Coordinates of C-alpha atoms and ligand atoms in Angstrom, one line a residue:
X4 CA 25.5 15.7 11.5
X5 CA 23.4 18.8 12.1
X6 CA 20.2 19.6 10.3
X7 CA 21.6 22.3 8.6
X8 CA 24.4 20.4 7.1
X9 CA 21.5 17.5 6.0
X10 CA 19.2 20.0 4.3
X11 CA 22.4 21.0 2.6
X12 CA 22.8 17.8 1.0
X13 CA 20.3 19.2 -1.5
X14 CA 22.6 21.5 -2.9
X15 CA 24.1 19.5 -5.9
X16 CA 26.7 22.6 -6.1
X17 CA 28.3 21.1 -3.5
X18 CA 29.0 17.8 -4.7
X19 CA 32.4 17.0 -4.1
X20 CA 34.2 14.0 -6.1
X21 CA 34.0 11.7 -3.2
X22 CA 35.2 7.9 -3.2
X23 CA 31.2 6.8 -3.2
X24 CA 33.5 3.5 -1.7
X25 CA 34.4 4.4 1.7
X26 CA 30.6 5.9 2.4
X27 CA 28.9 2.7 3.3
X28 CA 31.9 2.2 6.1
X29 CA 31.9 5.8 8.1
X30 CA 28.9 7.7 9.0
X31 CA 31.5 10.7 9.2
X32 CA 32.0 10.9 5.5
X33 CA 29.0 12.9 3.9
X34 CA 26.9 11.7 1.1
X35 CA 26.6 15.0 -1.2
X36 CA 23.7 15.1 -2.8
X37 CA 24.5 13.9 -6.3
X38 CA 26.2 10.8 -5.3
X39 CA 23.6 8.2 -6.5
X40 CA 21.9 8.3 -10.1
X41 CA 19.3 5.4 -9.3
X42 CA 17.9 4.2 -6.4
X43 CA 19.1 0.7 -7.4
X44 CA 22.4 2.4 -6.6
X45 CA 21.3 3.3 -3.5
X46 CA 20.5 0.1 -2.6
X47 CA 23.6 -1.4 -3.6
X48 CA 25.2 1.2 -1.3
X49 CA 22.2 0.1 1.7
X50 CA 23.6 -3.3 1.2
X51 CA 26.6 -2.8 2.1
X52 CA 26.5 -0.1 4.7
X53 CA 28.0 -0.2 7.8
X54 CA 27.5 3.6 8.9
X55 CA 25.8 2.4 11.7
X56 CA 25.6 -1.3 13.8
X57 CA 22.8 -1.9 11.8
X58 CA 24.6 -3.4 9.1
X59 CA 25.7 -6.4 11.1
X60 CA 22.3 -7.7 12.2
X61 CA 20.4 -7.0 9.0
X62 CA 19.5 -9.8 5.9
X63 CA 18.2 -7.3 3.8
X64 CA 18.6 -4.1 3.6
X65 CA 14.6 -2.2 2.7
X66 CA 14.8 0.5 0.3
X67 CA 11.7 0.2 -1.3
X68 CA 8.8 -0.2 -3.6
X69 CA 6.1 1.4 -5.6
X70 CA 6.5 3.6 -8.6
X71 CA 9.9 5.2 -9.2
X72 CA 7.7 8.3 -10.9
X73 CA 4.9 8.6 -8.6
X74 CA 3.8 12.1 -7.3
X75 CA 3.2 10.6 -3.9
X76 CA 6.6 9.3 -1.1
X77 CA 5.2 7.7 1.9
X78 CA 7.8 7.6 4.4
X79 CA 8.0 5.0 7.4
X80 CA 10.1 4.3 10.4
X81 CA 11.9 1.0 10.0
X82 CA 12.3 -2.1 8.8
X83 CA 10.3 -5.2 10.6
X84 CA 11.3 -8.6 10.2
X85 CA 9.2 -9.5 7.6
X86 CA 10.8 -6.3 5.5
X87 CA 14.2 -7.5 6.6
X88 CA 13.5 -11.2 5.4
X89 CA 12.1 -10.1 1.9
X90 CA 13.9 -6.5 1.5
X91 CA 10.9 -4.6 0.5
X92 CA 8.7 -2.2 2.9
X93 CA 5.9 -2.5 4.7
X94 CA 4.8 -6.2 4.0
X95 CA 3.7 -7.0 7.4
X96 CA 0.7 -6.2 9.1
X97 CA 1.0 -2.5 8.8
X98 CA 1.8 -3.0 5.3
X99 CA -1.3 -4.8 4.2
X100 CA -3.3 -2.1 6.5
X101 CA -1.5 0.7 4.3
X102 CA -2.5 -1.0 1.0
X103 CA -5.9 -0.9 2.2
X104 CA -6.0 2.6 3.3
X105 CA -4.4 3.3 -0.1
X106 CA -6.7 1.8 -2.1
X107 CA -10.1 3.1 -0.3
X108 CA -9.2 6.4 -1.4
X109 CA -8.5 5.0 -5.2
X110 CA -4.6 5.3 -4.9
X111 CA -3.1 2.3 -6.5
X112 CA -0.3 1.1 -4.5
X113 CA 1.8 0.1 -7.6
X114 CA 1.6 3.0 -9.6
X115 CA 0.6 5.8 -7.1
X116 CA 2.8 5.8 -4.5
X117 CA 6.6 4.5 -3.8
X118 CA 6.7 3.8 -0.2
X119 CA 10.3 4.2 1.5
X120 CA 11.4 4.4 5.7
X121 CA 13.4 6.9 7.6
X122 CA 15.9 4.1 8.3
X123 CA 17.1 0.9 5.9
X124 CA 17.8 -2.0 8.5
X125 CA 15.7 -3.5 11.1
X126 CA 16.6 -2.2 14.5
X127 CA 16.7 -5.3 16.5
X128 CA 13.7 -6.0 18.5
X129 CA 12.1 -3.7 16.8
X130 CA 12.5 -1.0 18.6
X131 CA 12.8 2.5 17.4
X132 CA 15.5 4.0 15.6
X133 CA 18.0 5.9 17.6
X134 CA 18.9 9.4 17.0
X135 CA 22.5 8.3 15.4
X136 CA 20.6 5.6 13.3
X137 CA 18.5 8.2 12.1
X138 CA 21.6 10.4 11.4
X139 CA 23.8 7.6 9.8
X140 CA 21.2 6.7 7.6
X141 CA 19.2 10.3 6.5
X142 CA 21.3 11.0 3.4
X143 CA 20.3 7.7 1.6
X144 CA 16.6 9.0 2.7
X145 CA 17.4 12.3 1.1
X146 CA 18.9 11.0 -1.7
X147 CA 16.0 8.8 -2.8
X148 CA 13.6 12.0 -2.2
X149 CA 16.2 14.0 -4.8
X150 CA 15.8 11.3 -7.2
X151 CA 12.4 10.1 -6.8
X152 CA 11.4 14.4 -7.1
X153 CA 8.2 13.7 -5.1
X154 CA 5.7 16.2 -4.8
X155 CA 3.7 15.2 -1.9
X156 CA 5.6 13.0 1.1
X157 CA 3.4 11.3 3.5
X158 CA 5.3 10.9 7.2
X159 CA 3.9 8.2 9.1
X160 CA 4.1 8.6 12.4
X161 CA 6.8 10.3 14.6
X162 CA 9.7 9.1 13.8
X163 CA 9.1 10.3 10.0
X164 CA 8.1 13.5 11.1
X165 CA 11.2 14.5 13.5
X166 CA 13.9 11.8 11.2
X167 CA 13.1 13.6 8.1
X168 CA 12.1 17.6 8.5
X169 CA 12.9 17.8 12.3
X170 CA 9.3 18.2 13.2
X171 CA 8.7 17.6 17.1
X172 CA 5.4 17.9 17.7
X173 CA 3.1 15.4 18.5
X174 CA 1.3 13.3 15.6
X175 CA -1.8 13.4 17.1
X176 CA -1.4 17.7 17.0
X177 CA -0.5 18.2 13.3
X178 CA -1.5 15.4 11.2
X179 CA -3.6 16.0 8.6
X180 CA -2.3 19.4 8.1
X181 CA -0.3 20.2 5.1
X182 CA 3.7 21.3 5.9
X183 CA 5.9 23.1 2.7
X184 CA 9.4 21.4 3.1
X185 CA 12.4 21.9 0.7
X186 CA 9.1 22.5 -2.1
X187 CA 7.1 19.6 -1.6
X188 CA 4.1 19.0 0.4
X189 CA 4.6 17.1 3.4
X190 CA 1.6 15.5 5.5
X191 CA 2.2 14.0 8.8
X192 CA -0.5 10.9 9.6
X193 CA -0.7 8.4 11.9
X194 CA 1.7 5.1 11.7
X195 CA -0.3 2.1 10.3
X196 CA 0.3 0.1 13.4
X197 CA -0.9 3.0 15.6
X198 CA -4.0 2.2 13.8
X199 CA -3.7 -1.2 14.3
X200 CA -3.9 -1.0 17.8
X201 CA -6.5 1.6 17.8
X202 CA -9.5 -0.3 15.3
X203 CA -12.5 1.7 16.6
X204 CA -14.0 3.8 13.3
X205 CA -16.0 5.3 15.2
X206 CA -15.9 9.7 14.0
X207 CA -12.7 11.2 15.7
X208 CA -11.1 7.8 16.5
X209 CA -7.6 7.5 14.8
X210 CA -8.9 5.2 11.9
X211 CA -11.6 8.0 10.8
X212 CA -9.2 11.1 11.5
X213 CA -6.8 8.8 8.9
X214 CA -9.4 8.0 6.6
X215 CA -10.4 11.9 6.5
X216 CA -6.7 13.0 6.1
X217 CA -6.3 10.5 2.9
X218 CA -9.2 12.0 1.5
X219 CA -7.5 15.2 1.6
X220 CA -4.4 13.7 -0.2
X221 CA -6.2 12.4 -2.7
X222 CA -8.4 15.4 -3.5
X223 CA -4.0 17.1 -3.3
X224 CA -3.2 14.1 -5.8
X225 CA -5.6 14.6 -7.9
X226 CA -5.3 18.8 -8.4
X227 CA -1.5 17.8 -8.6
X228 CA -2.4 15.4 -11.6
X229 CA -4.0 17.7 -13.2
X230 CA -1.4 20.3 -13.6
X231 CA 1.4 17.7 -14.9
Ligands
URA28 N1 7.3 -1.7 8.0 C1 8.1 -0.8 7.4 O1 8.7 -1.0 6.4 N2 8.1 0.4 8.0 C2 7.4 0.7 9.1 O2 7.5 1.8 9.6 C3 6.7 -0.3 9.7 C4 6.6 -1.6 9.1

């Protein structure tokens, strides 16, 4: 599917009355924007999609968790097995690193943020999505960002950047800075297990860059809090 034809998923004037029950079967059949009311409906779709080989391999497919109404999406690359086994995001190793980070700049990880991936099933392995996984999968991704109506989306790491806005350039090059997609206020960062294999905090090492670039989402978060 081209990038155009994803951004215009958006358009809800161009939802079509489509049989919601042939999507999860055929990544050729577009998912309008529109199609899902709930994210709980999304998941119900996630469960039962087989728009990519994903679906055979997966126990659970991770849509995920937080606060349905927060101002803040953080968006990561995949499922892991720990995700797969309990169907909720980042509850491994990165996952408890990303609480932390969250919560040493006073977000609070249950009512703050809602934390979702690029991608709903756990490539096998773990290695990275492929560009069709990516593609099968983008319009549940777009879908929950339509729904959710999040003003500031957090990309971890590459594959957020280039799955969801396209972005190509290297993490390490643009994170931190702010990026106006589709309205919203997009900040690439570094991956959580980037920063697990990189634990130095000493200034400019990858856990202080992060720790400076969360600052600047909070201070975001907070100006953004006060206007609502
Ligand atoms: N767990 C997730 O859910 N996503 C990631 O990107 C990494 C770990």
């Amino acid at each position: 599917m081209s990038s155009d034809l994803q951004l215009n998923l958006f358009d809800s004037s161009q939802t079509a009355s489509i049989q919601t029950d042939s999507i999860p079967a055929n990544a050729k059949v577009p998912i309008p924007a529109g199609t899902y009311q709930s994210i709980e409906q999304i998941a119900e779709h996630c469960n039962r999609c087989h728009r990519c080989e994903l679906g055979n391999s997966r126990t659970h497919a991770v849509i995920g968790r937080g606060n349905s109404e927060a101002l803040i999406l953080i968006v990561g690359e995949a499922p892991g097995q720990n995700e797969d086994e309990t169907g909720l995001p980042f509850v491994g190793r990165s996952g408890k690193l990303l609480d932390k980070i969250l919560e040493s700049v006073g977000l609070n990880v249950e009512t703050d943020v809602f934390i979702a991936n690029v991608i709903k099933c756990r490539p096998p392995n773990n290695r990275p999505p492929t560009a069709k996984e990516i593609e099968a999968c983008k319009p549940y991704l777009l879908e929950q960002i339509r729904i959710l109506d999040p003003q500031i989306i957090l990309l971890t790491g590459a594959t957020a950047l280039k799955g969801l806005i396209n972005d190509k350039r290297a993490i390490s090059k643009i994170r931190g800075q702010w990026i106006e997609w589709e309205n919203r206020l997009c900040m690439p960062i570094f991956h959580p297990s980037y920063l697990l294999r990189n634990p130095s905090r000493e200034p400019e090492s990858p856990k202080w860059l992060m720790w400076q670039d969360m600052q600047a989402v909070k201070a975001k978060w907070d100006e953004l809090k006060g206007s609502v």
